Coordinates of N, CA and C in Angstrom, one line a residue:
X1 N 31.1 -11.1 15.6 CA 32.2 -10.3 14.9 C 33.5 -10.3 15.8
X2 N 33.2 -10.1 16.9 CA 34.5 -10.0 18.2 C 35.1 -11.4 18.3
X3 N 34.6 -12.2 18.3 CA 34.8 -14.1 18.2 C 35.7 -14.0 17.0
X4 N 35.0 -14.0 15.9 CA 35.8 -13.9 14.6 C 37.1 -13.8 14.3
X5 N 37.2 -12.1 15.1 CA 38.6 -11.3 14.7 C 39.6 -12.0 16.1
X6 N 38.8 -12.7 17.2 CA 40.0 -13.2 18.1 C 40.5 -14.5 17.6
X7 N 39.0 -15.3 16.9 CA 40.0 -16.5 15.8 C 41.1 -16.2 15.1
X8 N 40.6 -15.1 14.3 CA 42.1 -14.9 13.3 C 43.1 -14.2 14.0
X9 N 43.3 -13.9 14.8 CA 44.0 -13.5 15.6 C 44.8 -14.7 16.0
X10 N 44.0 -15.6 16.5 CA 44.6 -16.8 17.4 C 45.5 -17.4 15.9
X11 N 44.6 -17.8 15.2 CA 45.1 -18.3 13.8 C 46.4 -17.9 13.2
X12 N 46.5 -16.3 13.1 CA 47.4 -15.5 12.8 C 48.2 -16.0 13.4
X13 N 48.5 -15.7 14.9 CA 49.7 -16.3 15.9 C 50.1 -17.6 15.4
X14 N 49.2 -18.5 15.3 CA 49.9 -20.3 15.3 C 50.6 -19.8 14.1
X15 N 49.8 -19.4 13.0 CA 51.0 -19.2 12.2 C 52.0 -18.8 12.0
X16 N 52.3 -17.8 12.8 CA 53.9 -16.8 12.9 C 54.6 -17.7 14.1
X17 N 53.9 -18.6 14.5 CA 54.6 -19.1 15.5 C 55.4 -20.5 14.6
X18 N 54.7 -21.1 14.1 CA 55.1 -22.1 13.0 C 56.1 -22.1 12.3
X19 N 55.8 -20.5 11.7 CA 56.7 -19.8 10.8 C 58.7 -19.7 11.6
X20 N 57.9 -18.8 13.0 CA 59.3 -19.5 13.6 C 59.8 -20.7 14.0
X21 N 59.2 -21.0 14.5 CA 59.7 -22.7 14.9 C 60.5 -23.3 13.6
X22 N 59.7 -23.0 12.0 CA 60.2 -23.7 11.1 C 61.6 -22.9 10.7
X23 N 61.8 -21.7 11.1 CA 63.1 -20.8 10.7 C 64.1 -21.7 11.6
X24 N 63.4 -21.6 13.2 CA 64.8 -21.8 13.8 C 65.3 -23.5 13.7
X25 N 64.1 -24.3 13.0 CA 64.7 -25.3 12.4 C 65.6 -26.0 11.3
X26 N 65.5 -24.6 10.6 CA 66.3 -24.5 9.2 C 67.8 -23.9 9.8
X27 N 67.6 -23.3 10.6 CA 69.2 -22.7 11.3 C 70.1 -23.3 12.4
X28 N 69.0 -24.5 12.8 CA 69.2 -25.4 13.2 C 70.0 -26.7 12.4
X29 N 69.6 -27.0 11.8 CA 70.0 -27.5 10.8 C 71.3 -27.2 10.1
X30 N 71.4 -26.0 9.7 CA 72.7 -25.5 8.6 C 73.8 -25.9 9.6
X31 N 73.3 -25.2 10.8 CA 74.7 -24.9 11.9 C 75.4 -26.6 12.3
X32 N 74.3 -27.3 12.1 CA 74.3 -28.9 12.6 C 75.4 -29.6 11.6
X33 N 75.2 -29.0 10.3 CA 75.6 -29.9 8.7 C 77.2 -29.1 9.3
X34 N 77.1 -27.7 8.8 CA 78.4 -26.8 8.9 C 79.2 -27.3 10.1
X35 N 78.6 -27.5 11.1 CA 79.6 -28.4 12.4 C 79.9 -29.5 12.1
X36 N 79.6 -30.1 11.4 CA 79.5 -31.7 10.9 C 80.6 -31.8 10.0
X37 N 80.7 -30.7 9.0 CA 81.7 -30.9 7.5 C 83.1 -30.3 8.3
X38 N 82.9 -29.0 9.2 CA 83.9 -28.8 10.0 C 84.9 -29.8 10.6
X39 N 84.3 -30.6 11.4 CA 84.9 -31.8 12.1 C 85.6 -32.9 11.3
X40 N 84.4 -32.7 10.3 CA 85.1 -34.2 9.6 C 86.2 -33.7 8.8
X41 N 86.1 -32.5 8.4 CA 87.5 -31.9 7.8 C 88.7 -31.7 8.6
X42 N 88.7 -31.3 10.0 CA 89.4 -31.3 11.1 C 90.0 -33.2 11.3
X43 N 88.9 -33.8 11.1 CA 89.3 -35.3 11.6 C 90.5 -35.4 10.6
X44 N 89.7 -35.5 9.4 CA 90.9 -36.2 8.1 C 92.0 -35.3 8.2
X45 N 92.3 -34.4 8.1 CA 93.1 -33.4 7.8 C 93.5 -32.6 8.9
X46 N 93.6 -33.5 10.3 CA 93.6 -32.9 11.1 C 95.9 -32.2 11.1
X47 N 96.8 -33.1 10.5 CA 97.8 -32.9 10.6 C 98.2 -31.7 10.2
X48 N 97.6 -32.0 8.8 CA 98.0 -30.9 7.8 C 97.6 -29.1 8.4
X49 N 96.6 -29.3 9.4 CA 95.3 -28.1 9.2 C 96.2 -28.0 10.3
X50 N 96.8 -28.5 11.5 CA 97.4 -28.2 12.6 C 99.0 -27.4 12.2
X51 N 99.5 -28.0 10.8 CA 101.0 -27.4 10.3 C 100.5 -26.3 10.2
X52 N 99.5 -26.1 9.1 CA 99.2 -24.7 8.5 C 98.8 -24.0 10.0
X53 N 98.1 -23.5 10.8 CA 98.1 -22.7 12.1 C 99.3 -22.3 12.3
X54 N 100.1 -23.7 12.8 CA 101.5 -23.4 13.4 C 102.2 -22.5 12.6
X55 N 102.5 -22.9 11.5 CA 103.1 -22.1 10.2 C 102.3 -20.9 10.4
X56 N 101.6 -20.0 10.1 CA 100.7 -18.9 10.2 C 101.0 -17.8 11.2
X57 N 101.3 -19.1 12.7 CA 101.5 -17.8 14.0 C 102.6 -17.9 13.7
X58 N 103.7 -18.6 12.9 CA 104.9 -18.7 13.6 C 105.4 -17.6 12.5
X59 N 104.7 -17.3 11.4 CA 105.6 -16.7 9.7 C 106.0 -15.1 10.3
X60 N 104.8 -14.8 11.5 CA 105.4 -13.4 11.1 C 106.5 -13.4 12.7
X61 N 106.4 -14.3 13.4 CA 107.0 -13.7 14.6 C 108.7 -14.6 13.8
X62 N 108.9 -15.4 12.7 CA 110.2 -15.6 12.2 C 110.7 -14.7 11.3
X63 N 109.4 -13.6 10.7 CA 110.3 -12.6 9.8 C 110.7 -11.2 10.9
X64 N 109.7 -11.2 12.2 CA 110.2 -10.2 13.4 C 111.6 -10.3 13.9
X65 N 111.9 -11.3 13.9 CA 113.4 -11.9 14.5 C 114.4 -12.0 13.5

């Protein structure tokens, strides 16, 4: 009986442990894609995405002046 309940026990664990491992591989993942589409958006459009910033910090310190 004591054997038993330390199997499922042990069993339990691999499982929640799997369970994590497979979460932090799915969040692994997203963050991997999302840095990926980031960049390449930044690559192609790097000009444009640099005006718009500049434009942005610069709108309110030209309507302060």
């Amino acid at each position: 009986m004591v054997i038993e309940n330390v199997a499922l026990f042990i069993i339990s664990l691999r499982s929640l442990f799997d369970v994590f491992v497979i979460e932090l591989s799915l969040i692994f993942h997203v963050v991997l894609i999302c840095s990926s589409v980031v960049s390449t958006i930044l690559a192609r459009y790097q000009d444009d995405f640099l005006f718009c910033v500049c434009y942005l910090f610069l709108l309110p310190v030209m309507y302060t002046v």
